[in-house]
mmCIF file with all atom_site columns, N, CA and C in Angstrom:
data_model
loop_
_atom_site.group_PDB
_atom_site.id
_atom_site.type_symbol
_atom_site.label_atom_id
_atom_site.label_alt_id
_atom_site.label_comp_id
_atom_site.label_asym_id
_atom_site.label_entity_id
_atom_site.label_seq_id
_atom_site.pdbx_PDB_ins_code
_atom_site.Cartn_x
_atom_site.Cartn_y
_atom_site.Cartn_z
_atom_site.occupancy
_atom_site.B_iso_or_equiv
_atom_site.pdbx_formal_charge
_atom_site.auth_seq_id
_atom_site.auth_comp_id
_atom_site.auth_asym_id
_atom_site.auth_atom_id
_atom_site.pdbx_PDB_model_num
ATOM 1   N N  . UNK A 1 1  ? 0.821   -1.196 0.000   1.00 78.00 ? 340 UNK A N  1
ATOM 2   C CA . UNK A 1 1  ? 0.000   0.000  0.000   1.00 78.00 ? 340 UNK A CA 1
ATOM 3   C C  . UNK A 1 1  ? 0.865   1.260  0.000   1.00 78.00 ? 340 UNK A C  1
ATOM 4   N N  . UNK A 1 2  ? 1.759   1.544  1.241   1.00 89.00 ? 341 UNK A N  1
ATOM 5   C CA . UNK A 1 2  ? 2.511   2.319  0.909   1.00 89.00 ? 341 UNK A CA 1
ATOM 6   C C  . UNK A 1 2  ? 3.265   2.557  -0.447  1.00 89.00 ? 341 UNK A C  1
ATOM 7   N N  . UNK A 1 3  ? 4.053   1.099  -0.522  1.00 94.00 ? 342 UNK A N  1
ATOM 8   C CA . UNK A 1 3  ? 4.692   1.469  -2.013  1.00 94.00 ? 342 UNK A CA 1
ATOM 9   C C  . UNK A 1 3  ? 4.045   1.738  -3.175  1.00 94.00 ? 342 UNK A C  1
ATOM 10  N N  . UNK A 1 4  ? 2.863   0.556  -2.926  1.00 91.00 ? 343 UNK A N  1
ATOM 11  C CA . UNK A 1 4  ? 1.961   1.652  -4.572  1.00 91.00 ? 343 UNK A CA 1
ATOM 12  C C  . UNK A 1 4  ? 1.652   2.946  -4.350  1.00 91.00 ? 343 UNK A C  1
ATOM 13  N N  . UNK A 1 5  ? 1.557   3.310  -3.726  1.00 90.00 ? 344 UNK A N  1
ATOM 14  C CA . UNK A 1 5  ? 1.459   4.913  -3.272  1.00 90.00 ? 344 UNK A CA 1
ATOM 15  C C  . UNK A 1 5  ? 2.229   5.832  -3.797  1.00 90.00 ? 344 UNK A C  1
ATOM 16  N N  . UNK A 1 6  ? 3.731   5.201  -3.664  1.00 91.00 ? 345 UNK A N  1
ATOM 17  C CA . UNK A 1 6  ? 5.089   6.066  -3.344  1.00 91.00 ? 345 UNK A CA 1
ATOM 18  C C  . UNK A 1 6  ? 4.572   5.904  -5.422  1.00 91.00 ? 345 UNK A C  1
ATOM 19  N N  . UNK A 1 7  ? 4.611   4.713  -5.940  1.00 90.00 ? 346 UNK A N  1
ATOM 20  C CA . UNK A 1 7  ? 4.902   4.541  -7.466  1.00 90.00 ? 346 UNK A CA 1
ATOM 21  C C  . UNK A 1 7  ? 4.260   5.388  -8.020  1.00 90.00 ? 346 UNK A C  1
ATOM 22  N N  . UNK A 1 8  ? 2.592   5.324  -7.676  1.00 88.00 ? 347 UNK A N  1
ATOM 23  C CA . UNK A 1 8  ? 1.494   6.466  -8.549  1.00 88.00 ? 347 UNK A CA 1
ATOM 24  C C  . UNK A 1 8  ? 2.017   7.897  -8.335  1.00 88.00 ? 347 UNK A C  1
ATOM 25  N N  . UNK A 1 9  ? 2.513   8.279  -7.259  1.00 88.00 ? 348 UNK A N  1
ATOM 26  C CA . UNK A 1 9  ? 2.923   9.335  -6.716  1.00 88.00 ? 348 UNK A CA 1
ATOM 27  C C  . UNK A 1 9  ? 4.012   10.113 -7.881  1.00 88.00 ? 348 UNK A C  1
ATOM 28  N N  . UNK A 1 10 ? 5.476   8.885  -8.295  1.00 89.00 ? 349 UNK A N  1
ATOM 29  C CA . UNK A 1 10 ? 6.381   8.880  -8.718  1.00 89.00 ? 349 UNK A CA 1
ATOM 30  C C  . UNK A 1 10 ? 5.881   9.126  -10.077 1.00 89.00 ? 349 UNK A C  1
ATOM 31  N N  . UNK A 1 11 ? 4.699   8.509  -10.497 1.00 84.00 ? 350 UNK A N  1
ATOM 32  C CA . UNK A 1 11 ? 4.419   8.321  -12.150 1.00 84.00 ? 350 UNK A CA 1
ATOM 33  C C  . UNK A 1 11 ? 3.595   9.904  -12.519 1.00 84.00 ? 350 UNK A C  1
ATOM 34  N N  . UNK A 1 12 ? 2.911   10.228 -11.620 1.00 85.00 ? 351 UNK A N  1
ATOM 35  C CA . UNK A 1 12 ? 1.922   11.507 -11.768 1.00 85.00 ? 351 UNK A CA 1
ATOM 36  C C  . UNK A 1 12 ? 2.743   12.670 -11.501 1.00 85.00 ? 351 UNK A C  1
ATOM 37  N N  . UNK A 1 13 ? 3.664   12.914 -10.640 1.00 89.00 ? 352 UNK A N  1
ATOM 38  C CA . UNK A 1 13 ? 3.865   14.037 -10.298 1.00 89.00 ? 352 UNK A CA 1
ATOM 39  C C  . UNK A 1 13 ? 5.067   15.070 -11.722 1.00 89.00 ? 352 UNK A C  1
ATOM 40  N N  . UNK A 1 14 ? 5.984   14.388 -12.010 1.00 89.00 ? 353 UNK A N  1
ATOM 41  C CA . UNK A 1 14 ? 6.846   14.523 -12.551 1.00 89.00 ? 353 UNK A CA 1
ATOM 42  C C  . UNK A 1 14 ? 6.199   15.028 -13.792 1.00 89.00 ? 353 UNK A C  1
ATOM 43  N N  . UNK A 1 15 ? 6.700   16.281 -14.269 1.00 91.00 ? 354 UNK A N  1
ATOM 44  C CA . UNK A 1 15 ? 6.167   16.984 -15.649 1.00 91.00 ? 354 UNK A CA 1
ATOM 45  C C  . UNK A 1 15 ? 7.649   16.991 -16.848 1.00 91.00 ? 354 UNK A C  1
ATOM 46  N N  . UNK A 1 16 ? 7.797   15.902 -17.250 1.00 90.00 ? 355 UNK A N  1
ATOM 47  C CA . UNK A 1 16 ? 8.676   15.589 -18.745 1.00 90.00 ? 355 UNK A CA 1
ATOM 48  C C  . UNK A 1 16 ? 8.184   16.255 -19.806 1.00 90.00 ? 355 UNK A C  1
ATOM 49  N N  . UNK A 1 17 ? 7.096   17.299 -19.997 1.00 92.00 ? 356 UNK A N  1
ATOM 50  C CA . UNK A 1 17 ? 6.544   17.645 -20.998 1.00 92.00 ? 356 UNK A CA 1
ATOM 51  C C  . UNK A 1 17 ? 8.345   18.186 -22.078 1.00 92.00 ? 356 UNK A C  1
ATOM 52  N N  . UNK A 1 18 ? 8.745   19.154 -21.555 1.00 96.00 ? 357 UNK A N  1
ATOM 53  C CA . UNK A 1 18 ? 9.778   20.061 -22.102 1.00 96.00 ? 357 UNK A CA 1
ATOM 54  C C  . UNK A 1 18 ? 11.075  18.946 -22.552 1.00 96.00 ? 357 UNK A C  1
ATOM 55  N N  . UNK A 1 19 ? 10.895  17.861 -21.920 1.00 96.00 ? 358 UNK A N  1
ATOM 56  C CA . UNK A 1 19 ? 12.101  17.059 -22.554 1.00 96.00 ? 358 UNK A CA 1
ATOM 57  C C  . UNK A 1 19 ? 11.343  16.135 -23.742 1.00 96.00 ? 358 UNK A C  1
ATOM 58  N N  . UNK A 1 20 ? 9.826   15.954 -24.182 1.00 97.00 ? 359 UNK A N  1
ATOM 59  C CA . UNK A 1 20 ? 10.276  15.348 -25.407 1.00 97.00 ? 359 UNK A CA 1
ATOM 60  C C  . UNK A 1 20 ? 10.760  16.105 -26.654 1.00 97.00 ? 359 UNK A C  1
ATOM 61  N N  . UNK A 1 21 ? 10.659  17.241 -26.720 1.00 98.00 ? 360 UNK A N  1
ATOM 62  C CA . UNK A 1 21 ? 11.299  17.739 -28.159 1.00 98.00 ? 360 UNK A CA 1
ATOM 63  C C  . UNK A 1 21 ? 12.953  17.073 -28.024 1.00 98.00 ? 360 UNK A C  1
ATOM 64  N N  . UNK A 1 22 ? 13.195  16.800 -26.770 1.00 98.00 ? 361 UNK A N  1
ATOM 65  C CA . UNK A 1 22 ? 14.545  16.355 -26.825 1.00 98.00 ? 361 UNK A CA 1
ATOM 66  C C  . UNK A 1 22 ? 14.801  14.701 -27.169 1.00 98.00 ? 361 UNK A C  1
ATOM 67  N N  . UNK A 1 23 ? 13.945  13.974 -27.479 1.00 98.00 ? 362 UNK A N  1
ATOM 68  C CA . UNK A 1 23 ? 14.188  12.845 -27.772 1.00 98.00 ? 362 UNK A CA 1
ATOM 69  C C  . UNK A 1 23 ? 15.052  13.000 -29.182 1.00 98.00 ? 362 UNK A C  1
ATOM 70  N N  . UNK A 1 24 ? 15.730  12.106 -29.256 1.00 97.00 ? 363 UNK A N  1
ATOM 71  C CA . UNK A 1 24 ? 16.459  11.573 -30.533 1.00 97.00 ? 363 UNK A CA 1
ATOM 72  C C  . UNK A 1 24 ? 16.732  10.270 -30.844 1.00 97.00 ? 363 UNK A C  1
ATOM 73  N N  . UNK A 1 25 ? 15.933  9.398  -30.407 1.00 98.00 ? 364 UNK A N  1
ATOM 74  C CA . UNK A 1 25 ? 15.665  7.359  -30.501 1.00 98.00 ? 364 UNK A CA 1
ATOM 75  C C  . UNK A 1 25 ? 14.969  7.669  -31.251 1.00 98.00 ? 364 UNK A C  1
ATOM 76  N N  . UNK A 1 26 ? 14.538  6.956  -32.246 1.00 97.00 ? 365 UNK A N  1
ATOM 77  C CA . UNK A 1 26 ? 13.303  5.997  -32.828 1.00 97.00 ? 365 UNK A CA 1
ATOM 78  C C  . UNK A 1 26 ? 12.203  6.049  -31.708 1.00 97.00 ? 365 UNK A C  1
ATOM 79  N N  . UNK A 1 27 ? 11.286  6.480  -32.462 1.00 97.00 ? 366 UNK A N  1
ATOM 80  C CA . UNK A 1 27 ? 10.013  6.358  -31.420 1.00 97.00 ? 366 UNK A CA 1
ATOM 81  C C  . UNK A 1 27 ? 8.890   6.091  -31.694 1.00 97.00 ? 366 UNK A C  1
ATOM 82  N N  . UNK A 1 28 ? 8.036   4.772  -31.051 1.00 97.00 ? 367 UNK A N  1
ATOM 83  C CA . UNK A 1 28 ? 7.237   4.175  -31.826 1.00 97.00 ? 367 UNK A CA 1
ATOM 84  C C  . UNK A 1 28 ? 5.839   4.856  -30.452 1.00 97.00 ? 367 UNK A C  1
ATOM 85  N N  . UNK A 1 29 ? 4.793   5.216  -31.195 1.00 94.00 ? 368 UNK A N  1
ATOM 86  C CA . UNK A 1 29 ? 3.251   5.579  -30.350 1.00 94.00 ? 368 UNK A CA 1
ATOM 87  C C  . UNK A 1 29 ? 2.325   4.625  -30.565 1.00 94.00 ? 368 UNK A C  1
ATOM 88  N N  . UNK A 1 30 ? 2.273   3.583  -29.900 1.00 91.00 ? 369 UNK A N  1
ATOM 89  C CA . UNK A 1 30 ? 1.130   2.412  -29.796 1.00 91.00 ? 369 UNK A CA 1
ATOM 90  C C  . UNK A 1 30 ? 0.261   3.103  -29.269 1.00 91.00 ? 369 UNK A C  1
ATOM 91  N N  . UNK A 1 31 ? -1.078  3.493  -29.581 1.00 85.00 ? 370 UNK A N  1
ATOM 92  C CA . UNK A 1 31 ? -2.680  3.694  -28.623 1.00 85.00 ? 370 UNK A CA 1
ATOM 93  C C  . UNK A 1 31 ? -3.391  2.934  -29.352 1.00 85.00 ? 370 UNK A C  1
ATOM 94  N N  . UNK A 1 32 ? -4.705  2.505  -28.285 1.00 82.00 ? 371 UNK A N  1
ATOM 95  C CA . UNK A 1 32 ? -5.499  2.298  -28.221 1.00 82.00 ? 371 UNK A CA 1
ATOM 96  C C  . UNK A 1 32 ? -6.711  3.322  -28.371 1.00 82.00 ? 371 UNK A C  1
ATOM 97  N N  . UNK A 1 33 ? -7.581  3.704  -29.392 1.00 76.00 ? 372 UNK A N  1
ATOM 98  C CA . UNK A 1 33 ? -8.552  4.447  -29.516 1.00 76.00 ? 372 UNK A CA 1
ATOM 99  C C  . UNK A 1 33 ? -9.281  5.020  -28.639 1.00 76.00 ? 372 UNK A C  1
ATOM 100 N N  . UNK A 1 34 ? -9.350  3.652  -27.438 1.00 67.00 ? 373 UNK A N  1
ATOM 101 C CA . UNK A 1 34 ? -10.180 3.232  -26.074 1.00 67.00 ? 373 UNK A CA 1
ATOM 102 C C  . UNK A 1 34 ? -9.357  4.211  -25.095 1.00 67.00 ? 373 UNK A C  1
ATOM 103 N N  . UNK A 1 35 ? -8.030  4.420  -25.178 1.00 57.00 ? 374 UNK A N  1
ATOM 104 C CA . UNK A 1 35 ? -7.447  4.768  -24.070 1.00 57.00 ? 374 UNK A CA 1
ATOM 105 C C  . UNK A 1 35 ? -7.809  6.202  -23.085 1.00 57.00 ? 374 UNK A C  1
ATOM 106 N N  . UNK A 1 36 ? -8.286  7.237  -24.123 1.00 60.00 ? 375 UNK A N  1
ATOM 107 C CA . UNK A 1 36 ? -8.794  8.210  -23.262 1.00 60.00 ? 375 UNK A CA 1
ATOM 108 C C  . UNK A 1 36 ? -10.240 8.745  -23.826 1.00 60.00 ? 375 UNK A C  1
ATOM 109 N N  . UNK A 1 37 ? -10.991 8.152  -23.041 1.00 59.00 ? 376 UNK A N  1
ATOM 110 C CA . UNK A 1 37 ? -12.712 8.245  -23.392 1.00 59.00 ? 376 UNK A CA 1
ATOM 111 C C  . UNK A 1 37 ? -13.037 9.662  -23.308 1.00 59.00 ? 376 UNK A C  1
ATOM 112 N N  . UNK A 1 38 ? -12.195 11.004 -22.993 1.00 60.00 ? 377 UNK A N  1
ATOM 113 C CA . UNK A 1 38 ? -12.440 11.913 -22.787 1.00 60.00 ? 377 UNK A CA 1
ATOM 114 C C  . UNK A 1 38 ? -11.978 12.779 -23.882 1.00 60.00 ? 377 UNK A C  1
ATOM 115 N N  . UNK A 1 39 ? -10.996 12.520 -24.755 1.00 58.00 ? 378 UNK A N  1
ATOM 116 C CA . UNK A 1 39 ? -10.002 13.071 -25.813 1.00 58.00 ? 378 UNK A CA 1
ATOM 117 C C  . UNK A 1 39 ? -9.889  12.214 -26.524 1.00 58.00 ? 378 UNK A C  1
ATOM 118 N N  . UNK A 1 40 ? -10.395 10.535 -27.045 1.00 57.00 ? 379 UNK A N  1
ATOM 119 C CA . UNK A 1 40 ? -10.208 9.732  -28.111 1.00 57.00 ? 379 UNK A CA 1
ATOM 120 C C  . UNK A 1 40 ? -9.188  9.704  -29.320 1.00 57.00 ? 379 UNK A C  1
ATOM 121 N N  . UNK A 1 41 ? -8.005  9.330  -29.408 1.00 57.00 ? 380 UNK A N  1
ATOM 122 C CA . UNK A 1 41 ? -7.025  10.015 -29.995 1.00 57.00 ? 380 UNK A CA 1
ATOM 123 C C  . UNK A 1 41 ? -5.823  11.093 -30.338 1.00 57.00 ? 380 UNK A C  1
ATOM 124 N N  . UNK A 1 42 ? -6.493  11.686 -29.419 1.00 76.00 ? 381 UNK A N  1
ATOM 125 C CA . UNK A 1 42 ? -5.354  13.285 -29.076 1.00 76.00 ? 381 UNK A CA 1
ATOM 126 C C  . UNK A 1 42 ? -4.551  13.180 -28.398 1.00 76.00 ? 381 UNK A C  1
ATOM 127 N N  . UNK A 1 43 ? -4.428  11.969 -27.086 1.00 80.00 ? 382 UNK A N  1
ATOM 128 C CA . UNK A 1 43 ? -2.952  12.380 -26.756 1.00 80.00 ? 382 UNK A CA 1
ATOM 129 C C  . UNK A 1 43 ? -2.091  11.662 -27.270 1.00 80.00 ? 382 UNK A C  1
ATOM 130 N N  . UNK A 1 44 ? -2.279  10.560 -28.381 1.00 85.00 ? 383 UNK A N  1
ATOM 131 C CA . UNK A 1 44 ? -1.285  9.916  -28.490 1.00 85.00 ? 383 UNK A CA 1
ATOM 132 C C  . UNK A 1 44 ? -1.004  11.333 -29.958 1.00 85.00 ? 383 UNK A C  1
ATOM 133 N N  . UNK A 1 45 ? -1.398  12.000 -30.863 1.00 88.00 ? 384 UNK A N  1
ATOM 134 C CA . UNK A 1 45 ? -1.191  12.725 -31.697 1.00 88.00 ? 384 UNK A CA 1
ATOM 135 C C  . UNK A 1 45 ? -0.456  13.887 -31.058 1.00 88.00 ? 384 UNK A C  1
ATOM 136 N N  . UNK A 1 46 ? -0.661  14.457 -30.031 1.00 89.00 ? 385 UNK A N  1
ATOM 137 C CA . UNK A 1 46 ? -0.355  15.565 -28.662 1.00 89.00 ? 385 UNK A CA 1
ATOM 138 C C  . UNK A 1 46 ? 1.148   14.794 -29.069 1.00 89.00 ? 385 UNK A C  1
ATOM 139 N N  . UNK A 1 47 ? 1.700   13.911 -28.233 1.00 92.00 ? 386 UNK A N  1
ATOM 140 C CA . UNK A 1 47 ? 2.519   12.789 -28.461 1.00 92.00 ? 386 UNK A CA 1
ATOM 141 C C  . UNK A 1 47 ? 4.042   13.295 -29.369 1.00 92.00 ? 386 UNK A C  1
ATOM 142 N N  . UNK A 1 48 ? 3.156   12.054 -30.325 1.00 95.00 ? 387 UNK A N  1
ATOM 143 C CA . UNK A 1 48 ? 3.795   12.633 -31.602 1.00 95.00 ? 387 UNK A CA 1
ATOM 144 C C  . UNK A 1 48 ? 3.797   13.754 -32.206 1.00 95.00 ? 387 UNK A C  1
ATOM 145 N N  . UNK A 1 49 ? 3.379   14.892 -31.848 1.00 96.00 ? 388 UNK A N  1
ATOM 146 C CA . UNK A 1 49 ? 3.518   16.674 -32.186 1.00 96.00 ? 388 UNK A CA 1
ATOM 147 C C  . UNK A 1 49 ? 4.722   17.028 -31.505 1.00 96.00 ? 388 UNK A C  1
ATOM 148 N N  . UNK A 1 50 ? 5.323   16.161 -30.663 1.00 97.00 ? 389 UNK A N  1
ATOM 149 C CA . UNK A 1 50 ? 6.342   16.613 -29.939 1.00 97.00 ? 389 UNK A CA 1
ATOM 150 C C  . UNK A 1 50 ? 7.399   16.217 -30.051 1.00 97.00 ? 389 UNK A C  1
ATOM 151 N N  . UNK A 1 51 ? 7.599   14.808 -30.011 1.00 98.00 ? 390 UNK A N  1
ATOM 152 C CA . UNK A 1 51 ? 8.381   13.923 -30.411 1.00 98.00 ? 390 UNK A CA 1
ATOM 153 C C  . UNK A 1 51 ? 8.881   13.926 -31.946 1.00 98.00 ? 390 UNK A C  1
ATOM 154 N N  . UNK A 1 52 ? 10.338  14.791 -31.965 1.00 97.00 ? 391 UNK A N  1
ATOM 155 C CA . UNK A 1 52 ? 11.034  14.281 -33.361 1.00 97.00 ? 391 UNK A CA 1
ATOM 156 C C  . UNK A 1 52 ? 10.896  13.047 -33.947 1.00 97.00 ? 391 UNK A C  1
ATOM 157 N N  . UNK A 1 53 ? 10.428  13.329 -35.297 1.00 95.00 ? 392 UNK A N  1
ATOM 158 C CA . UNK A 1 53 ? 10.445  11.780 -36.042 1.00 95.00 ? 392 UNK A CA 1
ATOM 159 C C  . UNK A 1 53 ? 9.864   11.152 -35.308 1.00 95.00 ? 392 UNK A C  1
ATOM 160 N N  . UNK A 1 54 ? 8.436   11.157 -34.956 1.00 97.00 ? 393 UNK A N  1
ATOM 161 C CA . UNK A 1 54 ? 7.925   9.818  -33.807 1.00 97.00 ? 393 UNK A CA 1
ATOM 162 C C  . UNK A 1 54 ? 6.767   9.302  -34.444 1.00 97.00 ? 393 UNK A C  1
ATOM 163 N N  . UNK A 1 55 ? 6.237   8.031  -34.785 1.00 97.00 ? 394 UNK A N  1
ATOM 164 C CA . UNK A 1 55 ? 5.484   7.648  -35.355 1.00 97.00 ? 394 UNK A CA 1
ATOM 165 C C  . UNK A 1 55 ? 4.700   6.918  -34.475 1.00 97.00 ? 394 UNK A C  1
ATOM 166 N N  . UNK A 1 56 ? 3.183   7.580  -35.284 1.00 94.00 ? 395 UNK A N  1
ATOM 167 C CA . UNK A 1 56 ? 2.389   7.288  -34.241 1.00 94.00 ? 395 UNK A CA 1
ATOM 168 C C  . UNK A 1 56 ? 1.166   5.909  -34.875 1.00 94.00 ? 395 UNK A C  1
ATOM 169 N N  . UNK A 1 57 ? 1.047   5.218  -34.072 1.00 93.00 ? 396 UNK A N  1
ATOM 170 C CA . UNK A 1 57 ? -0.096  3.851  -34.911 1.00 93.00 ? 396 UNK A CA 1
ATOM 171 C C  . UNK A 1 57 ? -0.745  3.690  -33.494 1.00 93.00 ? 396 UNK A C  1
ATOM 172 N N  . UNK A 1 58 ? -2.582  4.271  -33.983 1.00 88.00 ? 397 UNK A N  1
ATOM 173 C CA . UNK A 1 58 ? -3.828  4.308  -33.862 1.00 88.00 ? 397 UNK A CA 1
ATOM 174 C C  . UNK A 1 58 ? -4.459  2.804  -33.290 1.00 88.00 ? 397 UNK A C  1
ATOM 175 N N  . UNK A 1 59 ? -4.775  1.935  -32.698 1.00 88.00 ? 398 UNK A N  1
ATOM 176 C CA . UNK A 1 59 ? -5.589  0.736  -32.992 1.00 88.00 ? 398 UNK A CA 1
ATOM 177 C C  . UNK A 1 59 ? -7.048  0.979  -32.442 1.00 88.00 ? 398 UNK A C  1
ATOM 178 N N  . UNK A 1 60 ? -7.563  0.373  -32.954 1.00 81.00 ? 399 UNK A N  1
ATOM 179 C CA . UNK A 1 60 ? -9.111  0.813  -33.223 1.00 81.00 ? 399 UNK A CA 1
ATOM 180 C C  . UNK A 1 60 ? -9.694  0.915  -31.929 1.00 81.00 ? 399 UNK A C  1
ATOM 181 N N  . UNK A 1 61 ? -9.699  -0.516 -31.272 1.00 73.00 ? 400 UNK A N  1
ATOM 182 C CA . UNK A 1 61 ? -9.985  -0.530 -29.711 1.00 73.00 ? 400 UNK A CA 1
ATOM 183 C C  . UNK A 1 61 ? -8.600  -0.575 -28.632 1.00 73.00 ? 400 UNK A C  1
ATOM 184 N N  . UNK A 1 62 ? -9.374  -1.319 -27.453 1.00 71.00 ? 401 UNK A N  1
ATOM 185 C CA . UNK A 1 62 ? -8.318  -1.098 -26.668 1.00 71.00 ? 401 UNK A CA 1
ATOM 186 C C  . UNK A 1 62 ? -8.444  0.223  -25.276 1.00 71.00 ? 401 UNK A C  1
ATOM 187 N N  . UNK A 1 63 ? -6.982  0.180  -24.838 1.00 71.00 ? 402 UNK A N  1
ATOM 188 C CA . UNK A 1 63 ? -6.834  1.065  -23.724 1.00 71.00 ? 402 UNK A CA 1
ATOM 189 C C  . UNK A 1 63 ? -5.858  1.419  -23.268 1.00 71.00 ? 402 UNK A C  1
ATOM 190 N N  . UNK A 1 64 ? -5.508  1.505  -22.023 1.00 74.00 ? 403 UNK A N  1
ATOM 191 C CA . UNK A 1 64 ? -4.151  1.262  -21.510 1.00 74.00 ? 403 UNK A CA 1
ATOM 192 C C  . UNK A 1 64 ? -3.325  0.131  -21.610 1.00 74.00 ? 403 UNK A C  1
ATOM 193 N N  . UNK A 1 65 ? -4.013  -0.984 -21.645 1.00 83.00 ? 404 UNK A N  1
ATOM 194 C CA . UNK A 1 65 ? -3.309  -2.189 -22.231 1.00 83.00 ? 404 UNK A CA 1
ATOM 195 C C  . UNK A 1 65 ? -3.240  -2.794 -23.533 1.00 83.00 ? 404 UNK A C  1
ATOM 196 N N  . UNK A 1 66 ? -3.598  -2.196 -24.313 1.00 85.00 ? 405 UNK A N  1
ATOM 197 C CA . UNK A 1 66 ? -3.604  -2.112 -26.075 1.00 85.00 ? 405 UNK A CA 1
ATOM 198 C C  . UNK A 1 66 ? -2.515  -3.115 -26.517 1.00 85.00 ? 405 UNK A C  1
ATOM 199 N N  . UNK A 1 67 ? -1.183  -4.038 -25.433 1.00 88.00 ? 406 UNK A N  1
ATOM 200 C CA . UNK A 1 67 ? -0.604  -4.642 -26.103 1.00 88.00 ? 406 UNK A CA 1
ATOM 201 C C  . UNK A 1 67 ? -1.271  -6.356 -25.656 1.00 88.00 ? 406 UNK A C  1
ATOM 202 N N  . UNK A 1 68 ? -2.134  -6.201 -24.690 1.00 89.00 ? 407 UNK A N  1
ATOM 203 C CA . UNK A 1 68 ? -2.841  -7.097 -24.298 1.00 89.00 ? 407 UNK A CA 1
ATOM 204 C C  . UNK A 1 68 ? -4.085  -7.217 -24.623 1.00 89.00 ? 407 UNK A C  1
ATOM 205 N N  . UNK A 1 69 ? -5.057  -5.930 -25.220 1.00 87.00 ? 408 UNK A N  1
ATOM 206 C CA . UNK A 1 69 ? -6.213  -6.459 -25.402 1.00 87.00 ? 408 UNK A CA 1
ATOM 207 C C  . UNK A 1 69 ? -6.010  -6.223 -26.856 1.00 87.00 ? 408 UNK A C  1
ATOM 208 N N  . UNK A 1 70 ? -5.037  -6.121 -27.991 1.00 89.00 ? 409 UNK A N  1
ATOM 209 C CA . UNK A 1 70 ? -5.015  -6.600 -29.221 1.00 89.00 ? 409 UNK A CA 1
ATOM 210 C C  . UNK A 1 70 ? -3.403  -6.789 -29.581 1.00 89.00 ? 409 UNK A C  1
ATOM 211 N N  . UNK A 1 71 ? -3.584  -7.676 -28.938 1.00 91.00 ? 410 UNK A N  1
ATOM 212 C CA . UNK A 1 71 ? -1.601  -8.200 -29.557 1.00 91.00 ? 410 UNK A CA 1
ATOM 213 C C  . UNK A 1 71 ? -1.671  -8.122 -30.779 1.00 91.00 ? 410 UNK A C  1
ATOM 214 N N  . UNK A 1 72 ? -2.634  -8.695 -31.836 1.00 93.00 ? 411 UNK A N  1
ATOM 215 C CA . UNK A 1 72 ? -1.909  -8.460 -32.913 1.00 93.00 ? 411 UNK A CA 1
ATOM 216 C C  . UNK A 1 72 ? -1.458  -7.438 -33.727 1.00 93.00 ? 411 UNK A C  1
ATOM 217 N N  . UNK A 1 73 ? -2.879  -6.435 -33.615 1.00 92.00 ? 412 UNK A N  1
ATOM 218 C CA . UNK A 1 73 ? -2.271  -5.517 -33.826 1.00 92.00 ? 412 UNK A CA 1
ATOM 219 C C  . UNK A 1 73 ? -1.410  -5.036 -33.060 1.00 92.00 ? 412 UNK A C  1
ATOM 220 N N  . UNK A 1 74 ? -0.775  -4.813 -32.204 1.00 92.00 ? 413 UNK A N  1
ATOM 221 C CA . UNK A 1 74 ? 0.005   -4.317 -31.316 1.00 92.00 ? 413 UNK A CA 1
ATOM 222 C C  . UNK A 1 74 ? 1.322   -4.722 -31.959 1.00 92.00 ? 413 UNK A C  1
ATOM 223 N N  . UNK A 1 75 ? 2.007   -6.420 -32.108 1.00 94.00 ? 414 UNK A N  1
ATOM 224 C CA . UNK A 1 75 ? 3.058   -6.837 -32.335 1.00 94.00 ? 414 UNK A CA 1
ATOM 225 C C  . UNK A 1 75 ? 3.247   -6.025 -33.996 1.00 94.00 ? 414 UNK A C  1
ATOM 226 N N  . UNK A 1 76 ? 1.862   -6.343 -34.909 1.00 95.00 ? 415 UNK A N  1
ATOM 227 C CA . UNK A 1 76 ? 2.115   -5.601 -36.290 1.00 95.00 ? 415 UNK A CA 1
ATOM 228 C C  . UNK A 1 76 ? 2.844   -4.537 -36.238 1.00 95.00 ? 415 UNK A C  1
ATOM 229 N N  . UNK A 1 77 ? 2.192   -3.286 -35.240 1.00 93.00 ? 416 UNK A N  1
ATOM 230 C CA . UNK A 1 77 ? 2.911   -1.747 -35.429 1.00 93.00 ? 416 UNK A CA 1
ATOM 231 C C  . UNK A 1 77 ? 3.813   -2.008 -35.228 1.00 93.00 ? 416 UNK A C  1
#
């Protein structure tokens, strides 16, 4: 309990926005369509607007686990 605490804590707080223009890897954007029922598509495009050279692949359904609730597409992208 504590430690999941300390993790969500660790994952939410931290604002990386200003370091992706700094990426320079290969960068692949797996979403799920499903993933934000509130914005459907935009943050993974948000995403890739930021990210040099970052390519972004859409799957139809899905969510946060998009490599589990459609592996295949998932392994395809």
């Amino acid at each position: 309990t504590e430690t999941v605490a300390a993790i969500i804590d660790d994952m939410v707080k931290p604002d990386f926005r200003d370091l992706l223009p700094t990426i320079d890897v290969p960068t692949l954007l797996v979403y799920g369509r499903g993933a934000n029922p509130v914005m459907p598509g935009r943050v993974g495009q948000w995403m890739a607007d930021r990210i040099p050279d970052a390519e972004l692949v859409e799957l139809t359904g899905g969510g946060h686990s998009i490599f589990w609730e459609d592996p295949v597409g998932f392994n395809a992208a």
